[in-house]
PDB file of C-alpha atoms in Angstrom:
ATOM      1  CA  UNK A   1      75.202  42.983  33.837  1.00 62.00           C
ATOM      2  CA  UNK A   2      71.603  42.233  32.618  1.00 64.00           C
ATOM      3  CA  UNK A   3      69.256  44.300  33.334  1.00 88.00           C
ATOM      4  CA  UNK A   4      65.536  42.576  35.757  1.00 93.00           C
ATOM      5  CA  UNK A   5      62.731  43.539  36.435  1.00 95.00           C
ATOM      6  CA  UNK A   6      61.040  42.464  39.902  1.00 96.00           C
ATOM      7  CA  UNK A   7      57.185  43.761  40.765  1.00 97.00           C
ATOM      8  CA  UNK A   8      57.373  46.379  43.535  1.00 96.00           C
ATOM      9  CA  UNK A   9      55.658  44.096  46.077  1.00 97.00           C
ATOM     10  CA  UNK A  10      53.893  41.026  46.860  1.00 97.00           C
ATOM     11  CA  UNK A  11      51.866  39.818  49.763  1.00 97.00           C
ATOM     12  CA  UNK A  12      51.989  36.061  50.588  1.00 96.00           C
ATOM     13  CA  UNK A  13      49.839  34.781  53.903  1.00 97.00           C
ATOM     14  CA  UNK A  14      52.338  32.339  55.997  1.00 97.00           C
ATOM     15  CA  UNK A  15      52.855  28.927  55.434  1.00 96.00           C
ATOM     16  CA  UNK A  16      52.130  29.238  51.902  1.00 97.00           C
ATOM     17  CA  UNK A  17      54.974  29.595  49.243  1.00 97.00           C
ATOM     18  CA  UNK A  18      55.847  32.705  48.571  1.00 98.00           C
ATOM     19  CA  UNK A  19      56.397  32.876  44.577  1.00 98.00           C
ATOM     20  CA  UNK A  20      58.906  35.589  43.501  1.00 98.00           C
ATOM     21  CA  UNK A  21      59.097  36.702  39.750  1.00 97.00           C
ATOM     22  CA  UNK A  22      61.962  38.346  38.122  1.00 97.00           C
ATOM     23  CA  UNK A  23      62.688  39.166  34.565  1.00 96.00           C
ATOM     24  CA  UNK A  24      65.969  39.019  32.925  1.00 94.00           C
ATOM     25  CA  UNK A  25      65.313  38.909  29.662  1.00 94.00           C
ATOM     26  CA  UNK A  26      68.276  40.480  28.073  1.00 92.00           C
ATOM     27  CA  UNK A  27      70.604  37.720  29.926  1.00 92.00           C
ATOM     28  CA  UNK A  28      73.940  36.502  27.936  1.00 89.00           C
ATOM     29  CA  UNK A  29      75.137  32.668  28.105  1.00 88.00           C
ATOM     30  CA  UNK A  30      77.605  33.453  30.692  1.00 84.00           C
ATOM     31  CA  UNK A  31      74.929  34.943  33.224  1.00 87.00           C
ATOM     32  CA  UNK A  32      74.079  33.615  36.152  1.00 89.00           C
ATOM     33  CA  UNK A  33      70.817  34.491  38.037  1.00 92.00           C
ATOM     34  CA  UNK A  34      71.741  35.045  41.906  1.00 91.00           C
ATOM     35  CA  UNK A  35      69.009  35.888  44.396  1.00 94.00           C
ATOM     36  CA  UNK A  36      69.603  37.953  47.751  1.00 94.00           C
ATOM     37  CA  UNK A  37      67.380  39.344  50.013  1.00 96.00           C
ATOM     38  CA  UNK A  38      67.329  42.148  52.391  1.00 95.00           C
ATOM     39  CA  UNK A  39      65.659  42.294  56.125  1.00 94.00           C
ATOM     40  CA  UNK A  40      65.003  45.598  57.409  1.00 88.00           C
ATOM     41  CA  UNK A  41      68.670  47.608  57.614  1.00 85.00           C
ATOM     42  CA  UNK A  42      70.686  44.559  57.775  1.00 92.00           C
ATOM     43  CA  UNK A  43      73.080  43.395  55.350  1.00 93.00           C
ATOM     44  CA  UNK A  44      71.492  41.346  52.279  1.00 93.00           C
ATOM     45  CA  UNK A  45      71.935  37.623  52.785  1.00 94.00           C
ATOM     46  CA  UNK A  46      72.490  35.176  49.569  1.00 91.00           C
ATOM     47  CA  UNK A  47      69.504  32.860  49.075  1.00 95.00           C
ATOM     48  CA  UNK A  48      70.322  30.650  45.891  1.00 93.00           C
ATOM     49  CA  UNK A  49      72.140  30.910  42.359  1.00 91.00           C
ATOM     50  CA  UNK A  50      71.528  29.626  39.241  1.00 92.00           C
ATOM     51  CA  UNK A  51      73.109  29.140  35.546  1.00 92.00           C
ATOM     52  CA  UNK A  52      70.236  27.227  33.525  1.00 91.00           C
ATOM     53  CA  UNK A  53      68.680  24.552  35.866  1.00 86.00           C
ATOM     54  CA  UNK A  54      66.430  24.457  38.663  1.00 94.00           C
ATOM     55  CA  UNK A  55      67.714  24.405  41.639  1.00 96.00           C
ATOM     56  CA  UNK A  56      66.936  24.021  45.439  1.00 97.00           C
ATOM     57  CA  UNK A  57      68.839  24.363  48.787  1.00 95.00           C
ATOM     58  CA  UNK A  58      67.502  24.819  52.197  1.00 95.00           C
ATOM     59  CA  UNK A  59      66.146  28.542  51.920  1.00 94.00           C
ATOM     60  CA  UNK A  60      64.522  28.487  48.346  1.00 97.00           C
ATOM     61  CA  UNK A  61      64.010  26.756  45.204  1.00 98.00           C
ATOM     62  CA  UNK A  62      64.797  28.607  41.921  1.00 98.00           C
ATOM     63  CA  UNK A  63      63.097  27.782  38.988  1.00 98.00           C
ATOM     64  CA  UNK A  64      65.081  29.270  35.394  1.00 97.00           C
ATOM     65  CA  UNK A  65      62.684  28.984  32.332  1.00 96.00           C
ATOM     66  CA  UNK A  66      64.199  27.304  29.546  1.00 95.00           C
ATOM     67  CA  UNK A  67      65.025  30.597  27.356  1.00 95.00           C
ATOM     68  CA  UNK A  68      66.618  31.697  30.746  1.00 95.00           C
ATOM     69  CA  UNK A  69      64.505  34.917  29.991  1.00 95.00           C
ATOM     70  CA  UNK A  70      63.456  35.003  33.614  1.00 96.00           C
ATOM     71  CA  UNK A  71      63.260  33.429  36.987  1.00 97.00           C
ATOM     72  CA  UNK A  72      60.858  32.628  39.833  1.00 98.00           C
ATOM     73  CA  UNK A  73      62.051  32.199  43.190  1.00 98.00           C
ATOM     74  CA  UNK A  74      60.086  30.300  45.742  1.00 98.00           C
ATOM     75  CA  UNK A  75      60.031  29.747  49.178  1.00 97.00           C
ATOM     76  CA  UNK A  76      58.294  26.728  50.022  1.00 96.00           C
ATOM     77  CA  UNK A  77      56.796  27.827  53.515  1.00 95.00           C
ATOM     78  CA  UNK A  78      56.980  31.468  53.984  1.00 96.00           C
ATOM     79  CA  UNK A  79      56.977  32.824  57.632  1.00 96.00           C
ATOM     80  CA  UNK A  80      57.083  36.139  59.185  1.00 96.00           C
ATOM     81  CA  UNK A  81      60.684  36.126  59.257  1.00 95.00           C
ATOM     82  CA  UNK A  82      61.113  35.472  55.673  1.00 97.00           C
ATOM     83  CA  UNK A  83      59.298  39.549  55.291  1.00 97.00           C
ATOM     84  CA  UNK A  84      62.114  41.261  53.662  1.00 97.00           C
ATOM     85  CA  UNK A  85      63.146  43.150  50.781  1.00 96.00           C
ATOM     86  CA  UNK A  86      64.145  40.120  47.523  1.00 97.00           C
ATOM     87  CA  UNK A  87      66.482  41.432  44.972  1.00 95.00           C
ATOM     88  CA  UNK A  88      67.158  38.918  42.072  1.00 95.00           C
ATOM     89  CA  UNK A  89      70.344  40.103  39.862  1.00 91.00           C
ATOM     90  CA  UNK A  90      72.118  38.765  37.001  1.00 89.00           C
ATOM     91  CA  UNK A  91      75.916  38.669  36.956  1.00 83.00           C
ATOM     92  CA  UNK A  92      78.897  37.867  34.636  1.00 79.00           C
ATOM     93  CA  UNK A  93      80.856  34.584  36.104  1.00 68.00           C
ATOM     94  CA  UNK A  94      84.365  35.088  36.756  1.00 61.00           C
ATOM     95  CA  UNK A  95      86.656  36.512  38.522  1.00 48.00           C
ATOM     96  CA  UNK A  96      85.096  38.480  41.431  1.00 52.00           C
ATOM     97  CA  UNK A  97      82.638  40.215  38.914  1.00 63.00           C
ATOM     98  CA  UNK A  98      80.381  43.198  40.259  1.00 69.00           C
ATOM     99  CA  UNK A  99      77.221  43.001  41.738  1.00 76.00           C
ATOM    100  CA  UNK A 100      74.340  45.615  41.091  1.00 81.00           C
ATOM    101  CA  UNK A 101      71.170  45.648  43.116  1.00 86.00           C
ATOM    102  CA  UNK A 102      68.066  47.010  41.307  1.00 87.00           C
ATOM    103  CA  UNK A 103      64.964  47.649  43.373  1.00 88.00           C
ATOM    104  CA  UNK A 104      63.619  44.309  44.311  1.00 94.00           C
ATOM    105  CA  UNK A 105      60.640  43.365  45.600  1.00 97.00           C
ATOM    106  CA  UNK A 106      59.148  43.687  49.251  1.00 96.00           C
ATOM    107  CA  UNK A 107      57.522  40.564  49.957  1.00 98.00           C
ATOM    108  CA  UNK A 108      55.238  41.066  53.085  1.00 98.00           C
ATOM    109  CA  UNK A 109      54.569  38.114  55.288  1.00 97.00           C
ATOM    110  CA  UNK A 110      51.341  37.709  56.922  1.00 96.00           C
ATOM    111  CA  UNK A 111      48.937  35.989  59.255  1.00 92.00           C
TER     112      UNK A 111
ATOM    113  CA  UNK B   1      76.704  35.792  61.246  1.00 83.00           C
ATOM    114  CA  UNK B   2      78.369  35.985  57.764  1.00 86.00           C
ATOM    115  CA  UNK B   3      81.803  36.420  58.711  1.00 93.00           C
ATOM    116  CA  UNK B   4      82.269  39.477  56.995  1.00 96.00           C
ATOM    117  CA  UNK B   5      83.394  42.284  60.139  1.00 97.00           C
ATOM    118  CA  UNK B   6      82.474  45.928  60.026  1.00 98.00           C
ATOM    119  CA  UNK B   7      83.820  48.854  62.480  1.00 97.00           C
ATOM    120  CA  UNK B   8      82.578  50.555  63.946  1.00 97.00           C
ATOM    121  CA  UNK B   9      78.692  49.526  63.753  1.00 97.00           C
ATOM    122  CA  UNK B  10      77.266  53.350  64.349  1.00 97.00           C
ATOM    123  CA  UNK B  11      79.218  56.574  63.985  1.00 97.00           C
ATOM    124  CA  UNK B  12      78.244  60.153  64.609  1.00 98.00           C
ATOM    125  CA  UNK B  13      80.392  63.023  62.959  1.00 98.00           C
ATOM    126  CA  UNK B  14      80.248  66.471  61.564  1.00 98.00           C
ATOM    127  CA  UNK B  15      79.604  68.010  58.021  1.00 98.00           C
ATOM    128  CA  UNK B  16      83.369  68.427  57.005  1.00 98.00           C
ATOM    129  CA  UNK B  17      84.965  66.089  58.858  1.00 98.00           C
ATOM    130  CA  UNK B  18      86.362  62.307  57.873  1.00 98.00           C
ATOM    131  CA  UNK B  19      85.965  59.272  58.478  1.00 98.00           C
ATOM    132  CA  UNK B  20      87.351  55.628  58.130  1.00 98.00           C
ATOM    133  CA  UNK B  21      84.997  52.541  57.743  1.00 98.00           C
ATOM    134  CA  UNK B  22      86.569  49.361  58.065  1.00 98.00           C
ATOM    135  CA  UNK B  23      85.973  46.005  56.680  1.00 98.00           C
ATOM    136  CA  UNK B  24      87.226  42.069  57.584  1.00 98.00           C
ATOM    137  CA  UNK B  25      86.404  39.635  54.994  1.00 96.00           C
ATOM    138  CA  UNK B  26      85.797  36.169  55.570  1.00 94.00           C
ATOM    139  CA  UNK B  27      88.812  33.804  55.485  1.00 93.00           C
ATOM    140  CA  UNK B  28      90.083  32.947  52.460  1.00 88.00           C
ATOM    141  CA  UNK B  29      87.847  35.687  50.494  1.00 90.00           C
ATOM    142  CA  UNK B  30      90.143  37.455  47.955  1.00 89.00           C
ATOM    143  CA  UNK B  31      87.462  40.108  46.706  1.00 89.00           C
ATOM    144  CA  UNK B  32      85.688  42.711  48.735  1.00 92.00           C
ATOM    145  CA  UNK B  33      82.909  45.046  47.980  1.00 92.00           C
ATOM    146  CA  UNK B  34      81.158  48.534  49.114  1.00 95.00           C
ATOM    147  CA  UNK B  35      77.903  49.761  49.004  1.00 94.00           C
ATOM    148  CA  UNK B  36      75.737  52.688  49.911  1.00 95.00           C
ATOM    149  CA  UNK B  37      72.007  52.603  51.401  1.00 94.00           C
ATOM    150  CA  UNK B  38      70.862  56.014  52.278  1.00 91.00           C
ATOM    151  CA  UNK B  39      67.552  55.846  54.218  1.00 80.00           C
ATOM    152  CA  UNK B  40      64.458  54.505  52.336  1.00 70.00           C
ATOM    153  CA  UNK B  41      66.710  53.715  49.145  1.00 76.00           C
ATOM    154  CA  UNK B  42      68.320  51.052  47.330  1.00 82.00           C
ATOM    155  CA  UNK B  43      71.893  49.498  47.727  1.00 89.00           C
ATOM    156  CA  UNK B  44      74.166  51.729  45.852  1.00 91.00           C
ATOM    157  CA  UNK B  45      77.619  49.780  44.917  1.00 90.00           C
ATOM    158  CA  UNK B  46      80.388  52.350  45.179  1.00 94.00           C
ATOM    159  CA  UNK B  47      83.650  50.223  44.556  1.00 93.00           C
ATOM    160  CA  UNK B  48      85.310  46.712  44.618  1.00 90.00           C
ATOM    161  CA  UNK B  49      88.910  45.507  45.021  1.00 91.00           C
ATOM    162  CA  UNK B  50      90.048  42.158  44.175  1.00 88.00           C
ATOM    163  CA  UNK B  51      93.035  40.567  45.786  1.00 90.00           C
ATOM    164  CA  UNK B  52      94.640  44.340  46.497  1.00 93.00           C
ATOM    165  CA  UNK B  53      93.610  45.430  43.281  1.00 92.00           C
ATOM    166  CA  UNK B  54      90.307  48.055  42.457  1.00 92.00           C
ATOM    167  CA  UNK B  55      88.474  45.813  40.105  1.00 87.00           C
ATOM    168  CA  UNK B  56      85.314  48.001  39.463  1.00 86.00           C
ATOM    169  CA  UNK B  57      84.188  51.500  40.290  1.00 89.00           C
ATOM    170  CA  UNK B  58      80.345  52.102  40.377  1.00 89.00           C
ATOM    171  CA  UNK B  59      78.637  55.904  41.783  1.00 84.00           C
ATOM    172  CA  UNK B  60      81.667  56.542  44.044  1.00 93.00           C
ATOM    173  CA  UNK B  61      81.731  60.089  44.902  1.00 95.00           C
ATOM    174  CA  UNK B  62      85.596  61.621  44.516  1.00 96.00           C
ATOM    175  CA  UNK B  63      85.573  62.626  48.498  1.00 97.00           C
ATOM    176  CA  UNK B  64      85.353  58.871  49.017  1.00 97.00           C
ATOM    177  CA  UNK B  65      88.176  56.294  48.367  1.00 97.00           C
ATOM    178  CA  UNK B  66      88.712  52.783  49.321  1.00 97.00           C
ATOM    179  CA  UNK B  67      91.966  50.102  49.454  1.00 97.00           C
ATOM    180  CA  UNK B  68      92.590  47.029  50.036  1.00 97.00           C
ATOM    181  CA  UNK B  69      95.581  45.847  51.935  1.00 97.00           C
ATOM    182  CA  UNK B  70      97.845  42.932  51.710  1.00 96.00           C
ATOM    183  CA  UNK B  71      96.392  41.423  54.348  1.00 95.00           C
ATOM    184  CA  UNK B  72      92.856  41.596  51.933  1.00 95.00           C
ATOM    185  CA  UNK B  73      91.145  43.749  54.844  1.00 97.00           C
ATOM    186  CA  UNK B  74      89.190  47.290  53.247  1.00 98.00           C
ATOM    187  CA  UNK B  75      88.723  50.798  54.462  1.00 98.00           C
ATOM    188  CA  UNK B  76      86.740  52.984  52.978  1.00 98.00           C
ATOM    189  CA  UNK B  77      87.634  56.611  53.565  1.00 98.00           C
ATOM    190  CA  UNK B  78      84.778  59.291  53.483  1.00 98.00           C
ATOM    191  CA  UNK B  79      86.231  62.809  53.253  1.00 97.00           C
ATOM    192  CA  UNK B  80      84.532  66.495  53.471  1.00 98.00           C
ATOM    193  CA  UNK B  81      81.412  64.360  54.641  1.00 98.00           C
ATOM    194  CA  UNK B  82      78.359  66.393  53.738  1.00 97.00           C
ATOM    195  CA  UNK B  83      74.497  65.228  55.242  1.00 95.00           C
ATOM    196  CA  UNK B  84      73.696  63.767  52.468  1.00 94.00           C
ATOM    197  CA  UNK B  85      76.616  61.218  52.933  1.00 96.00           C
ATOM    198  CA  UNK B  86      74.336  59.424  56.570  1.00 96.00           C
ATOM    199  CA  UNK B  87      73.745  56.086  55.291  1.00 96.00           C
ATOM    200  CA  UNK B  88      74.343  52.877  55.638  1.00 96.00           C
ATOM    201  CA  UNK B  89      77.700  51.401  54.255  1.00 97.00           C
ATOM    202  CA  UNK B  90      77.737  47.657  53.754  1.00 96.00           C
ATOM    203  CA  UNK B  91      80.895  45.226  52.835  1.00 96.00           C
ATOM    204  CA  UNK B  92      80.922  41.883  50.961  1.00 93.00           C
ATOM    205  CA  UNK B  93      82.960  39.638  50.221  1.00 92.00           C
ATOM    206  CA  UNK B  94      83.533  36.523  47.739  1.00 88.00           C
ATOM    207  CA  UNK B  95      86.131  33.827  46.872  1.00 82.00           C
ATOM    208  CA  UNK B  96      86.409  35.493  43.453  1.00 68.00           C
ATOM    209  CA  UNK B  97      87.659  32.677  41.863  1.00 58.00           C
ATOM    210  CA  UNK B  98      86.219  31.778  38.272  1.00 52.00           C
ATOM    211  CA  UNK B  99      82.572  30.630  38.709  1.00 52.00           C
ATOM    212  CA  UNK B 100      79.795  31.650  40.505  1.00 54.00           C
ATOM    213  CA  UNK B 101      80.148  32.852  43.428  1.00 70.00           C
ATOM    214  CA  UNK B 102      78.258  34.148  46.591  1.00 83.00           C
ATOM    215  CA  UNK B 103      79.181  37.478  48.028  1.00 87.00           C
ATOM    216  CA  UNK B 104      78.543  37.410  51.968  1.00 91.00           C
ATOM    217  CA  UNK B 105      77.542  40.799  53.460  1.00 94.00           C
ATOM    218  CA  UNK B 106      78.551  42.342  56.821  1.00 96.00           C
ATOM    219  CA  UNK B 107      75.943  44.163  59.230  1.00 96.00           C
ATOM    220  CA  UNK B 108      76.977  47.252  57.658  1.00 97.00           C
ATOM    221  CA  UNK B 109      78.021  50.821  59.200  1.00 98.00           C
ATOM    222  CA  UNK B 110      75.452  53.410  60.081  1.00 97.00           C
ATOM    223  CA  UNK B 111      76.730  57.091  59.408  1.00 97.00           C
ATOM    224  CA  UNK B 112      75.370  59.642  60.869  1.00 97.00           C
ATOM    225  CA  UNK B 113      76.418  62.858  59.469  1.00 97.00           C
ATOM    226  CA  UNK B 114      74.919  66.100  61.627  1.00 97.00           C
TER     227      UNK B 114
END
């Protein structure tokens, strides 16, 4: 799997988005970008995946540059509860291929 | 709630002693996953199986061992267990069909070893 590269931490005041920056620049064609995030000692929780294309659900948007050399995640509104620990890996598609954390980032939420 | 089960949520033990962690998938999910978080560090993957099969093998220390059974639930065995083992040990799961696909995580098991 590709290797990222996430900044330590970022600070984001709520109800403004909350921009997340990862870079994967060493990504192969049959990489996708998956983002997770972690909440104080309980178990990560899936946010959003992407091949090449933006794309948005309820939780986030993810925006892939065109080289695919790296990725911003963004959540729209941030609130307190979003505060958490944002890990952003790359991963081989296929059959159940393995999924490496690196160190993330630990976005603090605040007033 | 992710619909991935973990037993038991805490355990307490001794240095030498061993233990059994256990892990439900969700319905339908072929592949399952373990990982490691000791306190203040990052999520260590130790091992998955796929559909009753080990599929990859990441820092897994040779005390600890893990199968998956027919009926695609997990254990993951933790023998001679040292201090240094308390953590917390978290399961996933995915379809693991071809594709991307989301792993869902359980609330994880919190080891105490003293």
């Amino acid at each position: 799997d590709a290797k990222t590269t996430q900044p330590p931490s970022m600070d984001c005041a709520e109800g403004r988005a909350a921009n997340l920056p990862c870079n994967h620049s060493t990504i192969s064609g049959n990489e996708y970008v998956y983002w997770y995030r972690q909440i104080h000692s309980q178990g990560p929780q899936y946010i959003i995946h992407g091949l090449k294309n933006n794309e948005t659900n309820e939780m986030a948007s993810l925006i892939i540059t065109e080289d695919r050399k790296s990725s911003t995640l963004i959540l729209p509104h941030a609130t307190l509860r979003d505060t958490a620990v944002y890990y952003c890996i790359v991963r081989v598609r296929g059959t159940a291929s393995k999924l490496t954390f690196g160190t993330g980032t630990r976005l603090q939420v605040t007033l | 709630d992710s619909g991935v089960t973990q037993t038991p949520k805490h355990l307490i033990t001794a240095t030498g002693q061993r233990v059994t962690l256990r892990c439900s998938p969700r319905s339908g999910d072929l592949s399952v996953y373990w990982y490691q978080q000791s306190l203040d560090q990052g999520l260590q993957f130790l091992i998955q199986y796929y559909n009753g099969e080990e599929r990859a093998k990441g820092n897994i220390l040779e005390r600890f061992s893990a199968q998956q059974f027919p009926d695609l639930h997990s254990e993951l065995n933790l023998s001679s267990l040292e201090l240094g083992d308390s953590a917390l040990y978290f399961c996933a799961s995915s379809v693991g069909t071809e594709g991307a696909t989301e792993a869902f995580f359980g609330q994880g098991t919190r080891l105490t070893v003293v």
